[in-house]
Amino acid sequence: MANLNIAVTYDDASMREDLLSILQNISPTETQLVSGLGTSTASNIYHSTLVDSLAAVKVNAQIEGAAATFHELTNPERVSNFCQIFKQGFKVSGTERAVNTAAFNDRYQYEATKALKLIKNDMEYALMRGSLATGNGSAGARQLAGLKNSLSLVTSQSTVSLSEKILNDLFQLVWDNTGIQVNAVYGSMYMKRKISGFTSGATKYFTQDDRRLINAIDVYQADAASMVKLFPHRYVNGAAGHDIVGINEDFFKVAYLRKPSVEELAKVGDSTDGQIVVEATLETQHYNAGFKSTMHS
């Protein structure tokens, strides 16, 4: 140890570390579907809704006193989806919970919060891209069908770039088949910016109580769809090109068989083990209440 006539920091082992008690995590956590769609309740692992249709319009002019005529009846059909189990475990040693840590008081509670965010991201991915799987008890888990695999009005224009006319044609496709209007469009950030380029005169604020609308967004106005909210979505793109999905949000819900819960598992060692469990599905009330389209750009 050197003898100095001035106290300096270079070899001073008594200094405390300078550790700011702020922990930053900027991993993506946008969950427009999980947080924005309405919720429903499932009572079975196989969740179904009923859809029906009217006969085609006709000339209906009757002679006075004529007997009744009867139109051809259609039976309602079921639209079904499986509930998917989402789990996220976390494990914290007894020592880790005992030491003095920066930025959080209890590592177990912190990991529980992180696990819930991970679950929401996984649910968002499934609600957009999930492929239906029945599952079995040994090798395969049940999987829900997400938006992209629940819609019947599907077009592929993989060699064409999205234009304002094409977007409006897609809105009209839904209107022609249902009589309802699209009120939300999900696309990659690239496609969101492209659509925003169409909206030089767009409304920039939306008054509806929507938890997702924290920042100013674009609202697109069209003949076949008014007040269409435009959302960037991280998981919408497919392998073949740029996908966009448009829906009427009133016809899609997140149906929970088991809502998110934190479970502390049985103690088997010097650690606290926990998991988040959710069991839910996408409730599609009509398969024509939206569109999916693939574009080149």
Coordinates of N, CA, C and O in Angstrom, one line a residue, residues 42 44-47 81-87 119 121-135 140-146 254-259 277-282:
A42 N -65.4 -17.8 -21.1 CA -65.5 -19.2 -21.7 C -65.9 -20.1 -20.5 O -65.4 -20.0 -19.4
N44 N -65.9 -23.7 -21.3 CA -65.4 -24.9 -21.7 C -64.1 -24.7 -22.5 O -63.9 -23.6 -23.0
I45 N -63.3 -25.7 -22.7 CA -62.1 -25.6 -23.5 C -62.4 -25.3 -25.0 O -61.6 -24.8 -25.7
Y46 N -63.6 -25.7 -25.4 CA -64.0 -25.5 -26.8 C -65.1 -24.4 -26.8 O -66.2 -24.7 -26.3
H47 N -64.8 -23.3 -27.3 CA -65.6 -22.1 -27.1 C -66.3 -21.8 -28.5 O -65.6 -21.6 -29.5
N81 N -63.5 -22.1 -31.3 CA -62.1 -21.9 -31.1 C -61.7 -22.7 -29.8 O -62.6 -22.9 -28.9
F82 N -60.5 -23.1 -29.7 CA -60.0 -23.8 -28.5 C -59.4 -22.8 -27.5 O -58.7 -21.8 -28.0
C83 N -59.5 -23.0 -26.2 CA -58.8 -22.2 -25.2 C -57.4 -22.7 -25.1 O -57.1 -23.9 -25.1
Q84 N -56.5 -21.8 -25.1 CA -55.1 -22.1 -25.0 C -54.6 -21.7 -23.6 O -54.9 -20.7 -23.0
I85 N -53.7 -22.6 -23.0 CA -53.1 -22.4 -21.7 C -51.8 -21.7 -21.9 O -50.9 -22.2 -22.6
F86 N -51.7 -20.5 -21.2 CA -50.4 -19.8 -21.2 C -49.8 -19.9 -19.8 O -50.5 -19.6 -18.8
K87 N -48.5 -20.2 -19.7 CA -47.9 -20.3 -18.4 C -46.5 -19.6 -18.5 O -45.9 -19.6 -19.6
I119 N -46.4 -13.0 -20.5 CA -47.6 -13.7 -20.8 C -48.4 -12.9 -21.8 O -49.0 -13.3 -22.8
N121 N -47.4 -10.6 -23.9 CA -46.8 -10.6 -25.2 C -47.1 -11.9 -25.9 O -47.4 -11.9 -27.1
D122 N -47.0 -13.0 -25.2 CA -47.3 -14.3 -25.8 C -48.8 -14.4 -26.2 O -49.1 -15.0 -27.3
M123 N -49.7 -13.9 -25.4 CA -51.1 -13.9 -25.8 C -51.4 -13.0 -27.0 O -52.1 -13.4 -27.9
E124 N -50.7 -11.8 -27.1 CA -50.9 -11.0 -28.2 C -50.4 -11.7 -29.5 O -51.1 -11.6 -30.5
Y125 N -49.3 -12.4 -29.4 CA -48.8 -13.1 -30.6 C -49.9 -14.2 -31.0 O -50.2 -14.3 -32.2
A126 N -50.4 -14.9 -30.1 CA -51.4 -15.9 -30.4 C -52.7 -15.3 -30.9 O -53.3 -15.9 -31.8
L127 N -53.2 -14.2 -30.3 CA -54.4 -13.6 -30.8 C -54.3 -13.1 -32.2 O -55.3 -13.0 -32.9
M128 N -53.1 -12.8 -32.6 CA -52.9 -12.3 -34.0 C -52.6 -13.5 -34.9 O -53.2 -13.6 -36.0
R129 N -51.7 -14.4 -34.5 CA -51.1 -15.3 -35.5 C -51.4 -16.8 -35.2 O -51.0 -17.7 -35.9
G130 N -52.1 -17.1 -34.1 CA -52.3 -18.4 -33.6 C -53.0 -19.3 -34.7 O -53.9 -18.9 -35.4
S131 N -52.5 -20.6 -34.7 CA -53.1 -21.6 -35.6 C -53.8 -22.7 -34.8 O -53.3 -23.2 -33.8
L132 N -55.0 -23.0 -35.1 CA -55.9 -23.9 -34.3 C -55.3 -25.2 -34.2 O -54.8 -25.8 -35.2
A133 N -55.2 -25.7 -33.0 CA -54.7 -27.1 -32.7 C -55.5 -27.7 -31.6 O -55.7 -27.1 -30.6
T134 N -56.0 -28.9 -31.8 CA -56.9 -29.5 -30.8 C -56.1 -30.0 -29.6 O -56.7 -30.0 -28.5
G135 N -54.9 -30.4 -29.8 CA -54.1 -30.8 -28.7 C -54.4 -32.2 -28.2 O -55.4 -32.8 -28.6
G140 N -49.1 -32.8 -27.5 CA -49.5 -31.5 -28.1 C -50.4 -30.7 -27.3 O -51.3 -31.2 -26.7
A141 N -50.1 -29.4 -27.2 CA -51.0 -28.5 -26.4 C -52.1 -27.9 -27.3 O -51.9 -27.7 -28.5
R142 N -53.2 -27.6 -26.7 CA -54.3 -26.8 -27.5 C -53.7 -25.5 -27.9 O -53.1 -24.8 -27.1
Q143 N -54.1 -25.0 -29.1 CA -53.8 -23.7 -29.5 C -55.0 -23.0 -30.1 O -55.8 -23.7 -30.8
L144 N -55.1 -21.8 -29.8 CA -56.3 -21.0 -30.4 C -55.9 -20.5 -31.8 O -54.8 -20.4 -32.2
A145 N -57.0 -20.2 -32.6 CA -56.8 -19.6 -33.9 C -56.9 -18.1 -33.7 O -57.9 -17.6 -33.1
G146 N -55.8 -17.4 -34.1 CA -55.8 -16.0 -34.0 C -56.6 -15.3 -35.1 O -57.2 -15.9 -36.0
V254 N -61.7 -11.3 -26.2 CA -60.8 -12.3 -25.6 C -61.7 -13.0 -24.5 O -62.1 -12.4 -23.5
A255 N -61.9 -14.3 -24.7 CA -62.7 -15.1 -23.8 C -61.9 -15.8 -22.8 O -61.0 -16.6 -23.3
Y256 N -62.0 -15.6 -21.5 CA -61.2 -16.2 -20.5 C -61.9 -17.4 -19.8 O -63.0 -17.2 -19.3
L257 N -61.3 -18.5 -19.9 CA -61.7 -19.7 -19.1 C -61.1 -19.5 -17.7 O -61.7 -19.8 -16.7
R258 N -59.8 -19.1 -17.7 CA -59.1 -18.7 -16.4 C -58.4 -17.4 -16.6 O -57.5 -17.3 -17.5
K259 N -58.8 -16.4 -15.8 CA -58.1 -15.1 -15.9 C -56.7 -15.2 -15.3 O -56.4 -16.1 -14.5
V277 N -50.6 -18.2 -14.7 CA -51.4 -19.1 -15.6 C -52.6 -18.3 -16.1 O -53.3 -17.6 -15.4
V278 N -52.8 -18.4 -17.4 CA -54.0 -17.9 -18.1 C -54.5 -18.9 -19.1 O -53.7 -19.6 -19.7
E279 N -55.8 -19.1 -19.1 CA -56.4 -19.9 -20.2 C -57.5 -19.1 -20.9 O -58.5 -18.7 -20.3
A280 N -57.3 -18.9 -22.2 CA -58.2 -18.0 -22.9 C -58.2 -18.4 -24.4 O -57.4 -19.2 -24.9
T281 N -59.1 -17.7 -25.1 CA -59.2 -17.9 -26.6 C -59.7 -16.6 -27.2 O -60.1 -15.7 -26.5
L282 N -59.6 -16.6 -28.5 CA -60.2 -15.5 -29.3 C -61.7 -15.9 -29.6 O -61.9 -16.9 -30.3

